[in-house]
PDB file of C-alpha atoms in Angstrom:
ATOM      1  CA  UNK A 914      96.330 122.013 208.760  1.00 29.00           C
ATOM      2  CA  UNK A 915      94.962 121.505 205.543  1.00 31.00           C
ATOM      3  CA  UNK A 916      96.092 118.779 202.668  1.00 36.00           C
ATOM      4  CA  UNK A 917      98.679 120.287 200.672  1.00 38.00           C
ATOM      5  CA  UNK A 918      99.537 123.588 200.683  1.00 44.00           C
ATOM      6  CA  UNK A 919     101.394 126.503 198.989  1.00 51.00           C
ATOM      7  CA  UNK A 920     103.730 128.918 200.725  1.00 48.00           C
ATOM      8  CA  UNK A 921     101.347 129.937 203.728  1.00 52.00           C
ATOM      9  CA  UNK A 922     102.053 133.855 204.811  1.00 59.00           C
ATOM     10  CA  UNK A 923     101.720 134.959 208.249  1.00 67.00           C
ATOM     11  CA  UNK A 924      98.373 135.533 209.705  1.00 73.00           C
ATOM     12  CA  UNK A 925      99.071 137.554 212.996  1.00 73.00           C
ATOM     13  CA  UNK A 926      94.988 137.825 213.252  1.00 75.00           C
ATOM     14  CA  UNK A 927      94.105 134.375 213.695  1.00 81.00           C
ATOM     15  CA  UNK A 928      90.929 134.252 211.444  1.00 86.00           C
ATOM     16  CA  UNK A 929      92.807 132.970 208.002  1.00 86.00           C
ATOM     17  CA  UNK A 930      94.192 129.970 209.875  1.00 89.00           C
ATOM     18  CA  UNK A 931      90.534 129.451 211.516  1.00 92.00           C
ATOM     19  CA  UNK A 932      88.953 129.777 208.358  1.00 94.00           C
ATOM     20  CA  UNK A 933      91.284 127.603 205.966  1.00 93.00           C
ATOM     21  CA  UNK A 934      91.136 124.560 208.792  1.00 93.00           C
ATOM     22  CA  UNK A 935      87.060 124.651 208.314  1.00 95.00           C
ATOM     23  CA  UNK A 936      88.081 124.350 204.344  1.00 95.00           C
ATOM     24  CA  UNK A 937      91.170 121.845 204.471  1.00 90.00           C
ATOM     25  CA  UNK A 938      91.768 120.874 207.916  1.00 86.00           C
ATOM     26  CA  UNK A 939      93.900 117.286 207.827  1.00 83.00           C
ATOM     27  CA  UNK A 940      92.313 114.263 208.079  1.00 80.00           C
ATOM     28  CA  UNK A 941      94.260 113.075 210.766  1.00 79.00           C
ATOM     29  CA  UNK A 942      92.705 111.480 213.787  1.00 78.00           C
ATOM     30  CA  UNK A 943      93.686 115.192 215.566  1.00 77.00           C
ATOM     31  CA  UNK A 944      91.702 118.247 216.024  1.00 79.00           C
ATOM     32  CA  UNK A 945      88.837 118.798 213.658  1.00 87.00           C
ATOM     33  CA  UNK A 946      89.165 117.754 209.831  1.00 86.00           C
ATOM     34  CA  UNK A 947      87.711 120.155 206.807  1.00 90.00           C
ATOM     35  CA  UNK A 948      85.189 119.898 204.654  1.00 92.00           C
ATOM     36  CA  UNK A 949      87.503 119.166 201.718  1.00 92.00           C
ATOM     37  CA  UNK A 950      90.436 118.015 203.346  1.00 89.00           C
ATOM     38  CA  UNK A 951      92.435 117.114 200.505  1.00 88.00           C
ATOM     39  CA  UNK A 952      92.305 120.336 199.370  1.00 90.00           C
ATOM     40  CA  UNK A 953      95.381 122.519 197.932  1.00 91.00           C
ATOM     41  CA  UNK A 954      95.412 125.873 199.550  1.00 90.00           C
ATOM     42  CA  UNK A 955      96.219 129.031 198.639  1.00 91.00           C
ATOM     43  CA  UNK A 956      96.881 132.060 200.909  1.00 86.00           C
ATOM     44  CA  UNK A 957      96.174 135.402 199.937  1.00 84.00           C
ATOM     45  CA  UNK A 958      96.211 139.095 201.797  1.00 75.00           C
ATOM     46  CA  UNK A 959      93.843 141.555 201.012  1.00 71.00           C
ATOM     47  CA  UNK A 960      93.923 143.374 204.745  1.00 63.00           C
ATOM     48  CA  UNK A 961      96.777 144.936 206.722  1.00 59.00           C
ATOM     49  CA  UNK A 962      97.854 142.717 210.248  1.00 58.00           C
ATOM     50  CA  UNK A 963      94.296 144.267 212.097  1.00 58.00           C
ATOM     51  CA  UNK A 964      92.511 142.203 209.516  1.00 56.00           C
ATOM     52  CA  UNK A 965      91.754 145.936 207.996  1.00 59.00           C
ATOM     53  CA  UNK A 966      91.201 146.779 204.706  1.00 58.00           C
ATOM     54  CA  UNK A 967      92.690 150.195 203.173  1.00 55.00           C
ATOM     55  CA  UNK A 968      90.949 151.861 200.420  1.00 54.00           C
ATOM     56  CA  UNK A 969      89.136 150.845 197.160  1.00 53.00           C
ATOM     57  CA  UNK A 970      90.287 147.760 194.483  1.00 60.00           C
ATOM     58  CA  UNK A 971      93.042 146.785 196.755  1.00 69.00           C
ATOM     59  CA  UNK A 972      92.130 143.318 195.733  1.00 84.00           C
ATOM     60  CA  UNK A 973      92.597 143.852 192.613  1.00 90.00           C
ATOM     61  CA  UNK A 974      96.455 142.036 193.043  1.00 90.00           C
ATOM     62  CA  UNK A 975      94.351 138.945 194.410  1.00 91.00           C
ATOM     63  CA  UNK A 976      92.056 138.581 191.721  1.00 94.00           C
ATOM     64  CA  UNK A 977      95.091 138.834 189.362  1.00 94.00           C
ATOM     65  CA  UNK A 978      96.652 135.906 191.211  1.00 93.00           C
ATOM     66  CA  UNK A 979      93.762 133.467 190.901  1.00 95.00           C
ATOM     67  CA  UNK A 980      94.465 133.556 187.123  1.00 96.00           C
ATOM     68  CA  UNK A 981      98.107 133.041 187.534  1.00 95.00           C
ATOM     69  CA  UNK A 982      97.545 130.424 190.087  1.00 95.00           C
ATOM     70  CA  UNK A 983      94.638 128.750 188.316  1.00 95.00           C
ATOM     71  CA  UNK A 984      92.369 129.416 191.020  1.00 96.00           C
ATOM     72  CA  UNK A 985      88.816 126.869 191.258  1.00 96.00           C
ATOM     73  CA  UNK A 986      87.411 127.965 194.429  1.00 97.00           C
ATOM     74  CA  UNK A 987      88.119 131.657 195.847  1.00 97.00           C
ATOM     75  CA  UNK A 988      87.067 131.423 199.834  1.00 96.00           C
ATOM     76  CA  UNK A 989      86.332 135.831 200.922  1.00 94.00           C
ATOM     77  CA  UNK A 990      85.654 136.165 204.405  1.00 86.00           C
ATOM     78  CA  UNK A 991      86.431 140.041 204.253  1.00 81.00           C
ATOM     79  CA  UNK A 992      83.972 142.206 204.564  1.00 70.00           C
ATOM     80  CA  UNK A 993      83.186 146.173 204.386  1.00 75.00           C
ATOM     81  CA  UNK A 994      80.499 146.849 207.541  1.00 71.00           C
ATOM     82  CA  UNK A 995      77.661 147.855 207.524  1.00 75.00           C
ATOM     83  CA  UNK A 996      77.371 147.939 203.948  1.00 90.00           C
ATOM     84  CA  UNK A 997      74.516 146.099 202.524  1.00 95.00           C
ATOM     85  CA  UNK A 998      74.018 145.480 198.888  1.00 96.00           C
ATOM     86  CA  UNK A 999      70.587 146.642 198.326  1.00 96.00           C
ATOM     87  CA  UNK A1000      72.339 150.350 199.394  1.00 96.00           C
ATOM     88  CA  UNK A1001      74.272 150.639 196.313  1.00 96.00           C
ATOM     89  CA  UNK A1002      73.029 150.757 192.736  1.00 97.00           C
ATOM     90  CA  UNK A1003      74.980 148.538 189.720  1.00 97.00           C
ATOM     91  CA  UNK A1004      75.973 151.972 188.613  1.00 97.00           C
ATOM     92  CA  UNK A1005      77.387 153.178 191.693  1.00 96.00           C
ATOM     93  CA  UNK A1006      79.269 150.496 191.843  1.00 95.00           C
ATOM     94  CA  UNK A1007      80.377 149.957 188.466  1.00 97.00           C
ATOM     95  CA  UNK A1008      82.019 154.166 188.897  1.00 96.00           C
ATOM     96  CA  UNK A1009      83.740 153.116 192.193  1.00 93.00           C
ATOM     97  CA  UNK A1010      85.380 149.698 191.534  1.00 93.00           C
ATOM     98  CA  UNK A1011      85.977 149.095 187.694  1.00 95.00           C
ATOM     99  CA  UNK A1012      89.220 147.420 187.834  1.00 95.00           C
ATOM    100  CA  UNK A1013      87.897 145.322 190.517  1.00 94.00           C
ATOM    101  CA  UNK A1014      85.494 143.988 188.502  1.00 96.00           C
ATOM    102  CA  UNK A1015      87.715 143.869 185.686  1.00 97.00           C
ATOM    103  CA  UNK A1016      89.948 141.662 187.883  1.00 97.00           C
ATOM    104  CA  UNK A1017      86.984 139.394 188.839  1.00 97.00           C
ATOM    105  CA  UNK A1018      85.607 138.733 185.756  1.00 98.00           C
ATOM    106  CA  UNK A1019      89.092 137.873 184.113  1.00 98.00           C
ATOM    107  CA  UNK A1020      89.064 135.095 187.070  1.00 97.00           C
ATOM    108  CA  UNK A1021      85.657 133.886 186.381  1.00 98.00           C
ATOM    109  CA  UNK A1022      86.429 133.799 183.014  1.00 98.00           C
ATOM    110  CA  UNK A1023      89.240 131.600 183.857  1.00 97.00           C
ATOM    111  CA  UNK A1024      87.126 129.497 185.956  1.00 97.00           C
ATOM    112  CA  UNK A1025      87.556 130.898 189.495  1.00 97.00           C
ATOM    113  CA  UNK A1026      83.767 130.499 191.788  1.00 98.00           C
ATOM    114  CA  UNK A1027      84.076 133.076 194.565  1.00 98.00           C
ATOM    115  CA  UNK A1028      82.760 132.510 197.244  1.00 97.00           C
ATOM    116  CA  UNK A1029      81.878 135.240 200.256  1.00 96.00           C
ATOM    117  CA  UNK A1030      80.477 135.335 203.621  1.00 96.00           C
ATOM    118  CA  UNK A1031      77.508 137.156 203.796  1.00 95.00           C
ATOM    119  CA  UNK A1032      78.244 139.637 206.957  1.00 95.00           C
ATOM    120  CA  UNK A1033      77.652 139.559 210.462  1.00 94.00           C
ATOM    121  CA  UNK A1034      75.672 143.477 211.087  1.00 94.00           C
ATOM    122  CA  UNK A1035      72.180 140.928 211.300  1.00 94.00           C
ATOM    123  CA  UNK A1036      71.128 142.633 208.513  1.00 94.00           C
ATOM    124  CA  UNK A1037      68.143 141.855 206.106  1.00 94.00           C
ATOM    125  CA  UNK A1038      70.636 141.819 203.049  1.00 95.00           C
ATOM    126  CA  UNK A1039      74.128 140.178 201.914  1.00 95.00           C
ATOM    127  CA  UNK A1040      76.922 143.038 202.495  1.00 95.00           C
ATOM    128  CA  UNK A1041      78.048 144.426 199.541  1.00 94.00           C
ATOM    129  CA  UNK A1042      80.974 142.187 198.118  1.00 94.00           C
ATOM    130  CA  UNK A1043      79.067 139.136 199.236  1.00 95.00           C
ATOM    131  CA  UNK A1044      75.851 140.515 196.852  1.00 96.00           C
ATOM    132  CA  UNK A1045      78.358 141.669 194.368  1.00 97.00           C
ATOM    133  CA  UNK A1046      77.342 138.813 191.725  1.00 97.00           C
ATOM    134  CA  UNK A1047      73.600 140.058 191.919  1.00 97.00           C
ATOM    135  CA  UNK A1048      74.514 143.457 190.929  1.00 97.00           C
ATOM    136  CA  UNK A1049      77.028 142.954 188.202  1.00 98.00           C
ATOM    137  CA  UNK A1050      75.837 140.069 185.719  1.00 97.00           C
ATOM    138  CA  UNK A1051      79.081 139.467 184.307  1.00 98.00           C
ATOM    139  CA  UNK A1052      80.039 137.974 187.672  1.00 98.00           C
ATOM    140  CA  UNK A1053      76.530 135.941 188.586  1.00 97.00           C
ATOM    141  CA  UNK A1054      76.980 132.402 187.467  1.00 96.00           C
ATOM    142  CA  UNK A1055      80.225 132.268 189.772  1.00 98.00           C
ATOM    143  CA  UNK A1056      79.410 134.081 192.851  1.00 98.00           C
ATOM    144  CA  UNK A1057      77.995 132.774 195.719  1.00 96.00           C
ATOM    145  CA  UNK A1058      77.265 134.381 199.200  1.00 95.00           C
ATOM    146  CA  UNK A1059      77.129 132.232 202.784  1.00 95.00           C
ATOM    147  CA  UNK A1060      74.633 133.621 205.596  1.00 94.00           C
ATOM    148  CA  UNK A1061      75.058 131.616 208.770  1.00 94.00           C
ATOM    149  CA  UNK A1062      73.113 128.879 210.850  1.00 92.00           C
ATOM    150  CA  UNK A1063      73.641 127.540 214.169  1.00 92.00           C
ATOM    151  CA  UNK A1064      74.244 123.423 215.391  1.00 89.00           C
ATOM    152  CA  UNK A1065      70.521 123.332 215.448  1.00 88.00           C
ATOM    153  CA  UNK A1066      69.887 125.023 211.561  1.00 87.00           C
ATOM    154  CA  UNK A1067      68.549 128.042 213.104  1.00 89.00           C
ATOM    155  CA  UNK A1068      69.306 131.416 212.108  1.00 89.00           C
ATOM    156  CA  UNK A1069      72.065 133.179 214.394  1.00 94.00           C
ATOM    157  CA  UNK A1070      71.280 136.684 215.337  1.00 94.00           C
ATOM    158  CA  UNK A1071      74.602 138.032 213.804  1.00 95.00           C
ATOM    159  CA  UNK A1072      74.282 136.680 210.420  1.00 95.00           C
ATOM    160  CA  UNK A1073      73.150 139.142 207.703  1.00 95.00           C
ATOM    161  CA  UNK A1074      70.815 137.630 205.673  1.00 94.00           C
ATOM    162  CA  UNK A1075      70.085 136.686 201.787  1.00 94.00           C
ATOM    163  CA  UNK A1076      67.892 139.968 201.375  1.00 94.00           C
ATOM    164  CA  UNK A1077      67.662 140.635 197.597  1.00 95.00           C
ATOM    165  CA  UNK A1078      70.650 138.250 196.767  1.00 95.00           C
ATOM    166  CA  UNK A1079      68.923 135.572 197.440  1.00 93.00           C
ATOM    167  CA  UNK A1080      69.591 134.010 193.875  1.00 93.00           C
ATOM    168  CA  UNK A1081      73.180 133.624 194.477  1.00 95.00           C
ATOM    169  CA  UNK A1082      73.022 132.928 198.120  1.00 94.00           C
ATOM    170  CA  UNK A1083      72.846 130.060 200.700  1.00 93.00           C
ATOM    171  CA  UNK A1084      73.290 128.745 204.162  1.00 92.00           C
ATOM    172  CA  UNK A1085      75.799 126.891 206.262  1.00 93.00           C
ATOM    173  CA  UNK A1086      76.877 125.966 209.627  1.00 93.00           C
ATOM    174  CA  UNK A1087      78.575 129.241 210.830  1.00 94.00           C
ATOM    175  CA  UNK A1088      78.293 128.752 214.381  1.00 94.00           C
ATOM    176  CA  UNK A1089      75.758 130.026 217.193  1.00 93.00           C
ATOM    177  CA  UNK A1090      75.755 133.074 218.730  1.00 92.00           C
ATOM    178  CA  UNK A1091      77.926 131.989 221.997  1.00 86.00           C
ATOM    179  CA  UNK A1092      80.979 131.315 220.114  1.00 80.00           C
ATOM    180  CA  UNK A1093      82.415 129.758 223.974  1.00 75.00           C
ATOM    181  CA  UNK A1094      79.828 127.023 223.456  1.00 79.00           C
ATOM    182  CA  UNK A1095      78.595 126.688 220.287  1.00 88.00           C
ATOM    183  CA  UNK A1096      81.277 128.456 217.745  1.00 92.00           C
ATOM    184  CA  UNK A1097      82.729 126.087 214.945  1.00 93.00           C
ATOM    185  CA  UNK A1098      85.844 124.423 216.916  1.00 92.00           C
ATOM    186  CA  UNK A1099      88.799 124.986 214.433  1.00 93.00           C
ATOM    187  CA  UNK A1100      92.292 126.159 214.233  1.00 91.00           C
ATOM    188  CA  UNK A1101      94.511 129.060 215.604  1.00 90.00           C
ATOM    189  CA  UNK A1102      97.285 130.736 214.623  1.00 86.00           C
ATOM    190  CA  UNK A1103      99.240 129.502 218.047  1.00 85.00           C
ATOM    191  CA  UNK A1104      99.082 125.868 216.899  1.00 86.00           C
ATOM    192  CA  UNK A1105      96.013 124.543 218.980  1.00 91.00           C
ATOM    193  CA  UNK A1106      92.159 125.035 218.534  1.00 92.00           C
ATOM    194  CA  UNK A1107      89.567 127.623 219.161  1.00 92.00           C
ATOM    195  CA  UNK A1108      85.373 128.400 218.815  1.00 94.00           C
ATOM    196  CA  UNK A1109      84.555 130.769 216.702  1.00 94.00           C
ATOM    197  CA  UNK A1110      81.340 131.962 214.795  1.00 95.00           C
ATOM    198  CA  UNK A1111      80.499 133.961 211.900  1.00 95.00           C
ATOM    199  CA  UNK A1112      79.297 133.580 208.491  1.00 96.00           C
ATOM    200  CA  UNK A1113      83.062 133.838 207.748  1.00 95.00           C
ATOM    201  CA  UNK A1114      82.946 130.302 209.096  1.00 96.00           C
ATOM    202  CA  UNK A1115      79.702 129.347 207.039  1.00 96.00           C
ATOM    203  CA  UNK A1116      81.485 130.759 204.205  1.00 96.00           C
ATOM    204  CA  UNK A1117      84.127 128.352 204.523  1.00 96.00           C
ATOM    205  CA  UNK A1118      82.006 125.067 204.922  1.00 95.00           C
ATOM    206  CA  UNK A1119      80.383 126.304 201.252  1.00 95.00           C
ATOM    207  CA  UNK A1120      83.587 126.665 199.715  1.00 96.00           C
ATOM    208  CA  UNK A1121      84.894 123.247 201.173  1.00 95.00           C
ATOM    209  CA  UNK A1122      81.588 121.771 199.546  1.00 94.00           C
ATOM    210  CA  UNK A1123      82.568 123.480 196.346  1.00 95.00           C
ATOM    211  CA  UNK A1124      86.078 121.878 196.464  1.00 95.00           C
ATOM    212  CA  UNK A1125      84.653 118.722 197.142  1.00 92.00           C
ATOM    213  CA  UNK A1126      82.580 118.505 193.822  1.00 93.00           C
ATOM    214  CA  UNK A1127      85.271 119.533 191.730  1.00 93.00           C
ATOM    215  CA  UNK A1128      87.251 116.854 193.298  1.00 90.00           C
ATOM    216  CA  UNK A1129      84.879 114.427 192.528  1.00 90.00           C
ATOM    217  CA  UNK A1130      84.327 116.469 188.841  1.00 91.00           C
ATOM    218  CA  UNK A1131      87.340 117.940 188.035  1.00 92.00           C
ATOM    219  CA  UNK A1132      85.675 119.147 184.578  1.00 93.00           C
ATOM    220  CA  UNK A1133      82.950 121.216 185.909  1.00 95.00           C
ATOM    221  CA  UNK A1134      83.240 125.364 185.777  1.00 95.00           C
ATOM    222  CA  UNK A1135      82.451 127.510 188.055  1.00 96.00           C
ATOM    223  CA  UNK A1136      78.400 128.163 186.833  1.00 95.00           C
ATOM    224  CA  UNK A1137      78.044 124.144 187.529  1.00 95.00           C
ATOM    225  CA  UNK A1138      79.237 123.815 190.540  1.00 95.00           C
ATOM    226  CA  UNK A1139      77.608 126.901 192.103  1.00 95.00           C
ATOM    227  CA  UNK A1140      74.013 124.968 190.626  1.00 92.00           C
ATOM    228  CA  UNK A1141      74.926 121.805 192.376  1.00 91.00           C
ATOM    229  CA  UNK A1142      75.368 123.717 195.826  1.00 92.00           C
ATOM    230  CA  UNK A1143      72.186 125.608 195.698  1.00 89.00           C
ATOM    231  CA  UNK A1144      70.020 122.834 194.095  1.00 86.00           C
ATOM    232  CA  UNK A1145      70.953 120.444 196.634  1.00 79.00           C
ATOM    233  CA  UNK A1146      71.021 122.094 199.363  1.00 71.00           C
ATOM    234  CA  UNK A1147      68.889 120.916 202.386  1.00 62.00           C
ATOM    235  CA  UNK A1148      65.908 123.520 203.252  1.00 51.00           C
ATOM    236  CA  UNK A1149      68.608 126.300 202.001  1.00 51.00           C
ATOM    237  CA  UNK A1150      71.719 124.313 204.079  1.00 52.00           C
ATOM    238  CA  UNK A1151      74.681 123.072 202.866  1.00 54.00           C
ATOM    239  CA  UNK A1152      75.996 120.419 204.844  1.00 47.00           C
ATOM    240  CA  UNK A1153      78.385 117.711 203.234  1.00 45.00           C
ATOM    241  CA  UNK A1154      78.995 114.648 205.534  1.00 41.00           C
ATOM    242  CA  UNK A1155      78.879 115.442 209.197  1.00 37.00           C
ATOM    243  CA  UNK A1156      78.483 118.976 210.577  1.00 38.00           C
ATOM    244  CA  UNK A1157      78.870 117.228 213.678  1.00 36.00           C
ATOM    245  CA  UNK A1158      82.558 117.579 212.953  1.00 39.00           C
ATOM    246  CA  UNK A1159      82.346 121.120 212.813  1.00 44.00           C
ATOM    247  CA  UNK A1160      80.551 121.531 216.114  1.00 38.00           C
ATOM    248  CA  UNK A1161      82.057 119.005 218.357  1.00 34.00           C
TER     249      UNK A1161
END
């Protein structure tokens, strides 16, 4: 489902395969089609099969990978609940996840742009990995987090929003809050199609527009890319081409 690819793991969950179709879904007359659908995709686990993480720095592995793999765009739709990033000081985080950030940076430096969904707790703020780049400055000019709109640009109920990220942080068709109805119609793990919403979805549309650009600009970094998103974004909205196709 998504241009070519590299060794795809297992996704017992359903919510990678969902996600990376809304990224790189085939242009194919069949389905839906991604954003940037001649993308090259890259799986990686950071949760157990319940779509759980366990513990602290546990993606530090993942980070690690981006450099080996050469990593441009880095899609996060995992979340810790309930956690928004105007709770934590830099300090507090800085003691609790060192080698985390150690990790990121080295893939920023290296040219990775992460990108994160925001949350869905319909919260005032971006959770706490999504806000991550406004508390640790080392990480800024490549971090970007996704709050969530419905088909009609509205805010959903469930989407956290920027809060005091707002300088790192935009909007994009997650899907509305009936996900029967008005969820973004993507892939599942069975092999057919499914509505879901979230700004995991959102997320995904942002990082498809980032993949776009560099496909188009293979020479930009991370810091550039993240300025074209936010600078051209509609009314705070990134939509490239049709979100029709992400709704129908």
């Amino acid at each position: 489902f998504g241009g070519s690819t590299n060794g795809y793991g297992s996704d017992e969950d359903g919510h990678g395969t969902h996600v990376a179709s809304i990224i790189a879904g085939d242009r194919n007359g069949s389905g839906m089609r991604g954003v940037a659908y001649e993308a090259t995709l890259y799986d990686y686990r950071v949760a157990n099969d319940a779509g759980s993480l366990v513990g602290l720095n546990n993606e530090i592995p993942v980070f690690n990978q981006h450099v080996t793999d050469n990593i441009k765009v880095s899609n996060n739709s995992w979340v810790t609940p309930n956690a928004e990033i105007n709770e934590y000081s830099e300090a507090t985080i800085r003691a609790a996840i060192p080698n985390t950030i150690l990790a990121a940076k080295n893939a920023v430096d290296n040219g990775t742009l992460f990108v994160f969904a925001a949350g869905n707790d319909g919260a005032y703020h971006s959770n706490l990995w999504g806000g991550l780049g406004y508390r640790i400055s080392e990480l800024t000019d490549a971090w970007l987090t996704v709050v969530s709109v419905d088909p009609n640009n509205k805010e959903t109920i469930y989407t956290n929003r920027c809060g005091i990220a707002s300088s790192i942080c935009v909007t994009a068709p997650g899907g509305g809050d009936s996900q029967s109805t008005k969820g973004i119609y993507a892939a599942n793990n069975d092999g057919g199609y499914i509505r879901l919403s979230g700004t995991s979805m959102a997320a995904a549309v942002a990082a498809g527009a980032a993949a776009r650009i560099l496909s188009e600009n293979p020479n930009f970094g991370a810091e550039e890319v993240k300025g074209i998103i936010i600078r051209n974004a509609t009314r705070g909205i990134v939509v490239l081409g049709s979100s029709s196709v992400l709704y129908t």
